[in-house]
């Protein structure tokens, strides 16, 4: 390539897992590693990742557990995701940047589709209609739900609407992510999330 510039592999990578699993930390560490290797990386998150989607995020993560039904949540998460794709993800991929998203559509599949009632068909139908794209690779950071909740509580703040649904809910989520990885072994990889941050980052880089 002209000027000897490093060529990015144009990958779309997502991190998934239960609340407090360490996905944001691992998304950031992978972004740093890939940048050091010479790639342009856009690190982003859901819900959010674009101006409009960040506004929708506040409606979703703040307030009481009963604020929205699972059905309404599906619509709000998809509205946020559509804006995120249009404004952030597709433009980045178009210029050959690597995109790393802290959560993507698998969160809707597990949180709204499989865990808050059996809404999998509606989630998949809306995904096909309005979202279409999937990441090239998805890493599920897997930890014990009680540890995830303890970390979340230590972090504080008011973005705790999903954490407030309790330990039983987090256990169902963990099983939901494991089922998804079994269903899509070519795309979704489970990463052991126990141990130190750097140790887990090495596992992620090796899996990539
Ligand atoms: P998530 O995005 O899954 O909610 P974070 O990456 O924000 O998780 O981590 C939640 C909290 O746990 C943060 O305070 C973070 O510093 C801490 N943390 C992340 N990874 C580890 C780890 N491997 N060991 C101990 N604490 C961790
Ligand atoms: P996030 O900020 O990643 O929370 P945490 O750091 O606690 O993991 O995401 C906010 C919450 O939104 C989280 O509890 C998971 C939930 N969520 C869904 O229920 N469905 C979705 O499609 C997405 C993207 C997130």
PDB file of C-alpha atoms and ligand atoms in Angstrom:
ATOM      1  CA  UNK A   1       0.000   0.000   0.000  1.00  0.00           C
ATOM      2  CA  UNK A   2       1.178   3.579  -0.763  1.00  0.00           C
ATOM      3  CA  UNK A   3       3.310   5.044   2.005  1.00  0.00           C
ATOM      4  CA  UNK A   4       3.722   1.642   3.627  1.00  0.00           C
ATOM      5  CA  UNK A   5       0.708   2.211   5.884  1.00  0.00           C
ATOM      6  CA  UNK A   6      -0.422  -0.779   7.907  1.00  0.00           C
ATOM      7  CA  UNK A   7      -3.506  -2.390   6.386  1.00  0.00           C
ATOM      8  CA  UNK A   8      -6.340  -3.047   8.818  1.00  0.00           C
ATOM      9  CA  UNK A   9      -8.129  -6.363   8.584  1.00  0.00           C
ATOM     10  CA  UNK A  10     -11.595  -4.680   8.641  1.00  0.00           C
ATOM     11  CA  UNK A  11     -12.925  -6.782  11.468  1.00  0.00           C
ATOM     12  CA  UNK A  12     -16.056  -6.249  13.481  1.00  0.00           C
ATOM     13  CA  UNK A  13     -15.609  -7.679  16.980  1.00  0.00           C
ATOM     14  CA  UNK A  14     -18.097  -7.682  19.856  1.00  0.00           C
ATOM     15  CA  UNK A  15     -17.728  -8.424  23.555  1.00  0.00           C
ATOM     16  CA  UNK A  16     -20.600  -9.925  25.487  1.00  0.00           C
ATOM     17  CA  UNK A  17     -21.309 -11.272  28.944  1.00  0.00           C
ATOM     18  CA  UNK A  18     -23.311 -10.678  32.078  1.00  0.00           C
ATOM     19  CA  UNK A  19     -23.207  -7.385  33.978  1.00  0.00           C
ATOM     20  CA  UNK A  20     -19.806  -6.784  35.597  1.00  0.00           C
ATOM     21  CA  UNK A  21     -18.099  -9.641  33.720  1.00  0.00           C
ATOM     22  CA  UNK A  22     -15.190  -7.419  32.643  1.00  0.00           C
ATOM     23  CA  UNK A  23     -16.179  -6.987  28.975  1.00  0.00           C
ATOM     24  CA  UNK A  24     -15.570  -3.238  28.884  1.00  0.00           C
ATOM     25  CA  UNK A  25     -12.103  -3.771  30.325  1.00  0.00           C
ATOM     26  CA  UNK A  26     -11.317  -6.483  27.778  1.00  0.00           C
ATOM     27  CA  UNK A  27     -12.733  -4.473  24.856  1.00  0.00           C
ATOM     28  CA  UNK A  28     -10.434  -1.591  25.835  1.00  0.00           C
ATOM     29  CA  UNK A  29      -7.381  -3.822  26.270  1.00  0.00           C
ATOM     30  CA  UNK A  30      -7.914  -5.495  22.877  1.00  0.00           C
ATOM     31  CA  UNK A  31      -8.310  -2.062  21.256  1.00  0.00           C
ATOM     32  CA  UNK A  32      -4.987  -0.973  22.802  1.00  0.00           C
ATOM     33  CA  UNK A  33      -3.232  -4.149  21.626  1.00  0.00           C
ATOM     34  CA  UNK A  34      -4.524  -3.867  18.059  1.00  0.00           C
ATOM     35  CA  UNK A  35      -3.579  -0.175  17.919  1.00  0.00           C
ATOM     36  CA  UNK A  36      -0.067  -1.054  19.042  1.00  0.00           C
ATOM     37  CA  UNK A  37      -0.029  -3.589  16.189  1.00  0.00           C
ATOM     38  CA  UNK A  38      -0.773  -0.705  13.786  1.00  0.00           C
ATOM     39  CA  UNK A  39      -4.515  -1.055  13.202  1.00  0.00           C
ATOM     40  CA  UNK A  40      -7.046   1.743  13.276  1.00  0.00           C
ATOM     41  CA  UNK A  41      -9.576   0.716  15.918  1.00  0.00           C
ATOM     42  CA  UNK A  42     -12.943   2.259  16.739  1.00  0.00           C
ATOM     43  CA  UNK A  43     -13.953   1.280  20.266  1.00  0.00           C
ATOM     44  CA  UNK A  44     -17.666   1.675  20.837  1.00  0.00           C
ATOM     45  CA  UNK A  45     -20.498   0.367  23.019  1.00  0.00           C
ATOM     46  CA  UNK A  46     -24.175  -0.550  23.226  1.00  0.00           C
ATOM     47  CA  UNK A  47     -26.633   0.683  24.105  1.00  0.00           C
ATOM     48  CA  UNK A  48     -24.997   3.839  22.755  1.00  0.00           C
ATOM     49  CA  UNK A  49     -22.043   4.451  20.469  1.00  0.00           C
ATOM     50  CA  UNK A  50     -23.618   7.376  18.601  1.00  0.00           C
ATOM     51  CA  UNK A  51     -25.217  10.618  19.788  1.00  0.00           C
ATOM     52  CA  UNK A  52     -28.803   9.458  19.315  1.00  0.00           C
ATOM     53  CA  UNK A  53     -28.162   5.983  20.696  1.00  0.00           C
ATOM     54  CA  UNK A  54     -26.576   7.450  23.841  1.00  0.00           C
ATOM     55  CA  UNK A  55     -29.824   9.374  24.445  1.00  0.00           C
ATOM     56  CA  UNK A  56     -31.827   6.145  24.098  1.00  0.00           C
ATOM     57  CA  UNK A  57     -29.330   4.426  26.447  1.00  0.00           C
ATOM     58  CA  UNK A  58     -30.394   6.627  29.348  1.00  0.00           C
ATOM     59  CA  UNK A  59     -34.014   5.533  28.909  1.00  0.00           C
ATOM     60  CA  UNK A  60     -32.930   1.894  29.073  1.00  0.00           C
ATOM     61  CA  UNK A  61     -30.356   1.643  31.858  1.00  0.00           C
ATOM     62  CA  UNK A  62     -31.830   4.092  34.391  1.00  0.00           C
ATOM     63  CA  UNK A  63     -34.998   3.722  36.448  1.00  0.00           C
ATOM     64  CA  UNK A  64     -36.857   0.773  37.945  1.00  0.00           C
ATOM     65  CA  UNK A  65     -36.894  -2.771  36.596  1.00  0.00           C
ATOM     66  CA  UNK A  66     -40.576  -2.429  35.602  1.00  0.00           C
ATOM     67  CA  UNK A  67     -40.044   0.758  33.596  1.00  0.00           C
ATOM     68  CA  UNK A  68     -40.305  -1.109  30.262  1.00  0.00           C
ATOM     69  CA  UNK A  69     -41.678  -4.473  29.199  1.00  0.00           C
ATOM     70  CA  UNK A  70     -39.261  -6.793  27.396  1.00  0.00           C
ATOM     71  CA  UNK A  71     -41.147  -6.093  24.144  1.00  0.00           C
ATOM     72  CA  UNK A  72     -40.684  -2.329  24.444  1.00  0.00           C
ATOM     73  CA  UNK A  73     -37.031  -2.860  25.325  1.00  0.00           C
ATOM     74  CA  UNK A  74     -36.525  -4.836  22.113  1.00  0.00           C
ATOM     75  CA  UNK A  75     -37.778  -1.845  20.106  1.00  0.00           C
ATOM     76  CA  UNK A  76     -35.657   0.673  22.013  1.00  0.00           C
ATOM     77  CA  UNK A  77     -32.458  -1.423  21.799  1.00  0.00           C
ATOM     78  CA  UNK A  78     -33.010  -1.910  18.068  1.00  0.00           C
ATOM     79  CA  UNK A  79     -33.640   1.808  17.526  1.00  0.00           C
ATOM     80  CA  UNK A  80     -30.384   2.575  19.340  1.00  0.00           C
ATOM     81  CA  UNK A  81     -28.541  -0.163  17.398  1.00  0.00           C
ATOM     82  CA  UNK A  82     -29.779   1.073  14.031  1.00  0.00           C
ATOM     83  CA  UNK A  83     -28.450   4.583  14.757  1.00  0.00           C
ATOM     84  CA  UNK A  84     -25.167   3.130  16.065  1.00  0.00           C
ATOM     85  CA  UNK A  85     -24.715   1.114  12.862  1.00  0.00           C
ATOM     86  CA  UNK A  86     -25.606   3.987  10.527  1.00  0.00           C
ATOM     87  CA  UNK A  87     -23.507   6.647  12.256  1.00  0.00           C
ATOM     88  CA  UNK A  88     -20.556   4.763  13.739  1.00  0.00           C
ATOM     89  CA  UNK A  89     -20.072   1.114  12.729  1.00  0.00           C
ATOM     90  CA  UNK A  90     -20.620   1.151   8.951  1.00  0.00           C
ATOM     91  CA  UNK A  91     -18.610   4.363   8.355  1.00  0.00           C
ATOM     92  CA  UNK A  92     -15.691   2.876  10.340  1.00  0.00           C
ATOM     93  CA  UNK A  93     -15.788  -0.454   8.480  1.00  0.00           C
ATOM     94  CA  UNK A  94     -16.027   1.425   5.168  1.00  0.00           C
ATOM     95  CA  UNK A  95     -12.635   3.032   5.821  1.00  0.00           C
ATOM     96  CA  UNK A  96     -11.184  -0.356   6.828  1.00  0.00           C
ATOM     97  CA  UNK A  97     -11.020   0.345  10.554  1.00  0.00           C
ATOM     98  CA  UNK A  98     -11.543  -2.479  13.010  1.00  0.00           C
ATOM     99  CA  UNK A  99     -14.653  -1.968  15.146  1.00  0.00           C
ATOM    100  CA  UNK A 100     -14.789  -3.297  18.705  1.00  0.00           C
ATOM    101  CA  UNK A 101     -18.211  -3.013  20.314  1.00  0.00           C
ATOM    102  CA  UNK A 102     -18.843  -3.529  24.015  1.00  0.00           C
ATOM    103  CA  UNK A 103     -22.144  -5.471  23.525  1.00  0.00           C
ATOM    104  CA  UNK A 104     -24.122  -5.851  20.295  1.00  0.00           C
ATOM    105  CA  UNK A 105     -27.147  -7.858  19.087  1.00  0.00           C
ATOM    106  CA  UNK A 106     -26.359 -10.973  21.162  1.00  0.00           C
ATOM    107  CA  UNK A 107     -27.226  -8.950  24.264  1.00  0.00           C
ATOM    108  CA  UNK A 108     -30.757  -8.479  22.892  1.00  0.00           C
ATOM    109  CA  UNK A 109     -30.934 -12.174  22.010  1.00  0.00           C
ATOM    110  CA  UNK A 110     -30.029 -13.149  25.568  1.00  0.00           C
ATOM    111  CA  UNK A 111     -31.439 -10.334  27.763  1.00  0.00           C
ATOM    112  CA  UNK A 112     -34.727  -9.774  25.905  1.00  0.00           C
ATOM    113  CA  UNK A 113     -35.101 -12.890  23.732  1.00  0.00           C
ATOM    114  CA  UNK A 114     -34.251 -15.759  26.034  1.00  0.00           C
ATOM    115  CA  UNK A 115     -34.329 -14.440  29.594  1.00  0.00           C
ATOM    116  CA  UNK A 116     -37.327 -12.168  30.096  1.00  0.00           C
ATOM    117  CA  UNK A 117     -39.807 -14.566  28.456  1.00  0.00           C
ATOM    118  CA  UNK A 118     -39.585 -16.517  25.227  1.00  0.00           C
ATOM    119  CA  UNK A 119     -39.285 -13.689  22.736  1.00  0.00           C
ATOM    120  CA  UNK A 120     -36.569 -15.218  20.562  1.00  0.00           C
ATOM    121  CA  UNK A 121     -38.704 -15.242  17.383  1.00  0.00           C
ATOM    122  CA  UNK A 122     -39.554 -11.545  17.692  1.00  0.00           C
ATOM    123  CA  UNK A 123     -35.923 -10.638  18.427  1.00  0.00           C
ATOM    124  CA  UNK A 124     -34.664 -12.581  15.391  1.00  0.00           C
ATOM    125  CA  UNK A 125     -37.373 -11.187  13.090  1.00  0.00           C
ATOM    126  CA  UNK A 126     -36.576  -7.593  14.020  1.00  0.00           C
ATOM    127  CA  UNK A 127     -32.844  -8.253  13.705  1.00  0.00           C
ATOM    128  CA  UNK A 128     -33.274  -9.593  10.173  1.00  0.00           C
ATOM    129  CA  UNK A 129     -35.500  -6.680   9.208  1.00  0.00           C
ATOM    130  CA  UNK A 130     -33.607  -3.712  10.650  1.00  0.00           C
ATOM    131  CA  UNK A 131     -30.063  -4.703  11.647  1.00  0.00           C
ATOM    132  CA  UNK A 132     -28.843  -7.541   9.364  1.00  0.00           C
ATOM    133  CA  UNK A 133     -25.121  -7.403  10.206  1.00  0.00           C
ATOM    134  CA  UNK A 134     -23.319  -9.719  12.651  1.00  0.00           C
ATOM    135  CA  UNK A 135     -19.836  -9.320  14.122  1.00  0.00           C
ATOM    136  CA  UNK A 136     -17.030 -11.426  12.607  1.00  0.00           C
ATOM    137  CA  UNK A 137     -16.038 -12.526  16.123  1.00  0.00           C
ATOM    138  CA  UNK A 138     -17.806 -12.353  19.463  1.00  0.00           C
ATOM    139  CA  UNK A 139     -16.101 -12.966  22.800  1.00  0.00           C
ATOM    140  CA  UNK A 140     -18.263 -13.860  25.784  1.00  0.00           C
ATOM    141  CA  UNK A 141     -16.403 -13.083  29.008  1.00  0.00           C
ATOM    142  CA  UNK A 142     -17.657 -15.759  31.386  1.00  0.00           C
ATOM    143  CA  UNK A 143     -17.663 -15.257  35.170  1.00  0.00           C
ATOM    144  CA  UNK A 144     -19.670 -16.270  38.206  1.00  0.00           C
ATOM    145  CA  UNK A 145     -22.765 -13.993  38.437  1.00  0.00           C
ATOM    146  CA  UNK A 146     -22.261 -13.238  42.140  1.00  0.00           C
ATOM    147  CA  UNK A 147     -18.804 -11.869  41.331  1.00  0.00           C
ATOM    148  CA  UNK A 148     -20.252  -9.776  38.478  1.00  0.00           C
ATOM    149  CA  UNK A 149     -22.908  -8.244  40.743  1.00  0.00           C
ATOM    150  CA  UNK A 150     -20.347  -7.509  43.469  1.00  0.00           C
ATOM    151  CA  UNK A 151     -18.143  -5.675  40.946  1.00  0.00           C
ATOM    152  CA  UNK A 152     -21.138  -3.724  39.631  1.00  0.00           C
ATOM    153  CA  UNK A 153     -22.180  -2.694  43.143  1.00  0.00           C
ATOM    154  CA  UNK A 154     -18.613  -1.558  43.886  1.00  0.00           C
ATOM    155  CA  UNK A 155     -18.719   0.608  40.744  1.00  0.00           C
ATOM    156  CA  UNK A 156     -21.852   2.497  41.943  1.00  0.00           C
ATOM    157  CA  UNK A 157     -23.706   4.993  39.700  1.00  0.00           C
ATOM    158  CA  UNK A 158     -27.329   4.899  38.564  1.00  0.00           C
ATOM    159  CA  UNK A 159     -27.048   2.595  35.523  1.00  0.00           C
ATOM    160  CA  UNK A 160     -28.247  -0.402  37.492  1.00  0.00           C
ATOM    161  CA  UNK A 161     -31.658  -1.190  36.037  1.00  0.00           C
ATOM    162  CA  UNK A 162     -30.621  -4.663  34.824  1.00  0.00           C
ATOM    163  CA  UNK A 163     -28.424  -5.429  37.848  1.00  0.00           C
ATOM    164  CA  UNK A 164     -31.502  -4.736  40.022  1.00  0.00           C
ATOM    165  CA  UNK A 165     -33.225  -7.780  38.469  1.00  0.00           C
ATOM    166  CA  UNK A 166     -31.134  -9.970  40.788  1.00  0.00           C
ATOM    167  CA  UNK A 167     -28.820 -12.973  40.912  1.00  0.00           C
ATOM    168  CA  UNK A 168     -31.304 -15.484  39.443  1.00  0.00           C
ATOM    169  CA  UNK A 169     -31.640 -13.243  36.390  1.00  0.00           C
ATOM    170  CA  UNK A 170     -27.837 -13.045  35.973  1.00  0.00           C
ATOM    171  CA  UNK A 171     -27.599 -16.855  36.221  1.00  0.00           C
ATOM    172  CA  UNK A 172     -30.151 -17.226  33.418  1.00  0.00           C
ATOM    173  CA  UNK A 173     -28.170 -14.718  31.355  1.00  0.00           C
ATOM    174  CA  UNK A 174     -24.965 -16.685  31.815  1.00  0.00           C
ATOM    175  CA  UNK A 175     -26.691 -19.857  30.590  1.00  0.00           C
ATOM    176  CA  UNK A 176     -28.148 -17.879  27.682  1.00  0.00           C
ATOM    177  CA  UNK A 177     -24.712 -16.719  26.521  1.00  0.00           C
ATOM    178  CA  UNK A 178     -23.316 -20.265  26.830  1.00  0.00           C
ATOM    179  CA  UNK A 179     -26.189 -21.584  24.692  1.00  0.00           C
ATOM    180  CA  UNK A 180     -25.519 -18.918  22.075  1.00  0.00           C
ATOM    181  CA  UNK A 181     -21.828 -19.873  21.905  1.00  0.00           C
ATOM    182  CA  UNK A 182     -22.812 -23.529  21.409  1.00  0.00           C
ATOM    183  CA  UNK A 183     -25.219 -22.501  18.635  1.00  0.00           C
ATOM    184  CA  UNK A 184     -22.679 -20.344  16.733  1.00  0.00           C
ATOM    185  CA  UNK A 185     -19.257 -21.925  17.372  1.00  0.00           C
ATOM    186  CA  UNK A 186     -17.739 -20.302  14.253  1.00  0.00           C
ATOM    187  CA  UNK A 187     -18.441 -16.789  15.550  1.00  0.00           C
ATOM    188  CA  UNK A 188     -18.961 -16.845  19.329  1.00  0.00           C
ATOM    189  CA  UNK A 189     -16.124 -17.851  21.689  1.00  0.00           C
ATOM    190  CA  UNK A 190     -16.408 -18.274  25.453  1.00  0.00           C
ATOM    191  CA  UNK A 191     -13.463 -16.756  27.332  1.00  0.00           C
ATOM    192  CA  UNK A 192     -12.723 -17.782  30.914  1.00  0.00           C
ATOM    193  CA  UNK A 193     -13.139 -14.482  32.790  1.00  0.00           C
ATOM    194  CA  UNK A 194     -11.462 -15.551  36.033  1.00  0.00           C
ATOM    195  CA  UNK A 195      -8.023 -14.217  36.980  1.00  0.00           C
ATOM    196  CA  UNK A 196      -6.301 -10.899  36.368  1.00  0.00           C
ATOM    197  CA  UNK A 197      -7.212  -8.449  33.612  1.00  0.00           C
ATOM    198  CA  UNK A 198      -3.943  -8.958  31.692  1.00  0.00           C
ATOM    199  CA  UNK A 199      -4.244 -12.739  31.887  1.00  0.00           C
ATOM    200  CA  UNK A 200      -7.744 -12.620  30.371  1.00  0.00           C
ATOM    201  CA  UNK A 201      -6.534 -10.202  27.673  1.00  0.00           C
ATOM    202  CA  UNK A 202      -3.933 -12.777  26.594  1.00  0.00           C
ATOM    203  CA  UNK A 203      -6.723 -15.386  26.251  1.00  0.00           C
ATOM    204  CA  UNK A 204      -8.755 -13.000  24.082  1.00  0.00           C
ATOM    205  CA  UNK A 205      -5.809 -12.146  21.797  1.00  0.00           C
ATOM    206  CA  UNK A 206      -4.991 -15.834  21.389  1.00  0.00           C
ATOM    207  CA  UNK A 207      -8.618 -16.625  20.493  1.00  0.00           C
ATOM    208  CA  UNK A 208      -8.640 -13.857  17.895  1.00  0.00           C
TER     209      UNK A 208
HETATM  210  P1  LIG B   1     -18.546  -4.968  32.337  1.00  0.00           P
HETATM  211  O1  LIG B   1     -18.301  -4.068  31.169  1.00  0.00           O
HETATM  212  O2  LIG B   1     -18.709  -6.380  31.934  1.00  0.00           O
HETATM  213  O3  LIG B   1     -19.642  -4.487  33.229  1.00  0.00           O
HETATM  214  P2  LIG B   1     -16.076  -3.900  33.458  1.00  0.00           P
HETATM  215  O4  LIG B   1     -14.949  -4.153  32.521  1.00  0.00           O
HETATM  216  O5  LIG B   1     -16.643  -2.525  33.508  1.00  0.00           O
HETATM  217  O6  LIG B   1     -17.242  -4.977  33.212  1.00  0.00           O
HETATM  218  O7  LIG B   1     -15.603  -4.356  34.906  1.00  0.00           O
HETATM  219  C1  LIG B   1     -16.448  -4.219  36.048  1.00  0.00           C
HETATM  220  C2  LIG B   1     -15.573  -3.872  37.251  1.00  0.00           C
HETATM  221  O8  LIG B   1     -14.695  -4.990  37.551  1.00  0.00           O
HETATM  222  C3  LIG B   1     -14.658  -2.678  37.024  1.00  0.00           C
HETATM  223  O9  LIG B   1     -14.545  -1.965  38.229  1.00  0.00           O
HETATM  224  C4  LIG B   1     -13.327  -3.312  36.606  1.00  0.00           C
HETATM  225  O10 LIG B   1     -12.217  -2.515  36.922  1.00  0.00           O
HETATM  226  C5  LIG B   1     -13.326  -4.613  37.414  1.00  0.00           C
HETATM  227  N1  LIG B   1     -12.640  -5.727  36.706  1.00  0.00           N
HETATM  228  C6  LIG B   1     -12.615  -5.973  35.375  1.00  0.00           C
HETATM  229  N2  LIG B   1     -11.885  -7.081  35.099  1.00  0.00           N
HETATM  230  C7  LIG B   1     -11.455  -7.565  36.289  1.00  0.00           C
HETATM  231  C8  LIG B   1     -10.671  -8.694  36.687  1.00  0.00           C
HETATM  232  N3  LIG B   1     -10.196  -9.562  35.790  1.00  0.00           N
HETATM  233  N4  LIG B   1     -10.439  -8.860  37.989  1.00  0.00           N
HETATM  234  C9  LIG B   1     -10.939  -7.990  38.908  1.00  0.00           C
HETATM  235  N5  LIG B   1     -11.681  -6.909  38.615  1.00  0.00           N
HETATM  236  C10 LIG B   1     -11.948  -6.683  37.323  1.00  0.00           C
HETATM  237  P1  LIG B   2     -23.697  -2.122  29.875  1.00  0.00           P
HETATM  238  O1  LIG B   2     -23.405  -0.682  30.013  1.00  0.00           O
HETATM  239  O2  LIG B   2     -22.798  -2.927  29.017  1.00  0.00           O
HETATM  240  O3  LIG B   2     -23.794  -2.734  31.350  1.00  0.00           O
HETATM  241  P2  LIG B   2     -22.733  -3.528  32.244  1.00  0.00           P
HETATM  242  O4  LIG B   2     -21.454  -2.729  32.235  1.00  0.00           O
HETATM  243  O5  LIG B   2     -23.407  -3.582  33.565  1.00  0.00           O
HETATM  244  O6  LIG B   2     -22.569  -4.867  31.645  1.00  0.00           O
HETATM  245  O7  LIG B   2     -25.173  -2.348  29.326  1.00  0.00           O
HETATM  246  C1  LIG B   2     -26.278  -1.792  29.955  1.00  0.00           C
HETATM  247  C2  LIG B   2     -27.356  -2.808  30.224  1.00  0.00           C
HETATM  248  O8  LIG B   2     -28.185  -3.018  29.086  1.00  0.00           O
HETATM  249  C3  LIG B   2     -26.836  -4.168  30.633  1.00  0.00           C
HETATM  250  O9  LIG B   2     -27.444  -4.512  31.865  1.00  0.00           O
HETATM  251  C4  LIG B   2     -27.312  -5.084  29.549  1.00  0.00           C
HETATM  252  C5  LIG B   2     -28.480  -4.388  28.931  1.00  0.00           C
HETATM  253  N1  LIG B   2     -28.697  -4.685  27.498  1.00  0.00           N
HETATM  254  C6  LIG B   2     -29.838  -5.400  27.124  1.00  0.00           C
HETATM  255  O10 LIG B   2     -30.638  -5.807  27.964  1.00  0.00           O
HETATM  256  N2  LIG B   2     -30.073  -5.633  25.784  1.00  0.00           N
HETATM  257  C7  LIG B   2     -29.241  -5.165  24.810  1.00  0.00           C
HETATM  258  O11 LIG B   2     -29.476  -5.388  23.599  1.00  0.00           O
HETATM  259  C8  LIG B   2     -28.047  -4.433  25.217  1.00  0.00           C
HETATM  260  C9  LIG B   2     -27.104  -3.911  24.175  1.00  0.00           C
HETATM  261  C10 LIG B   2     -27.833  -4.213  26.570  1.00  0.00           C
END
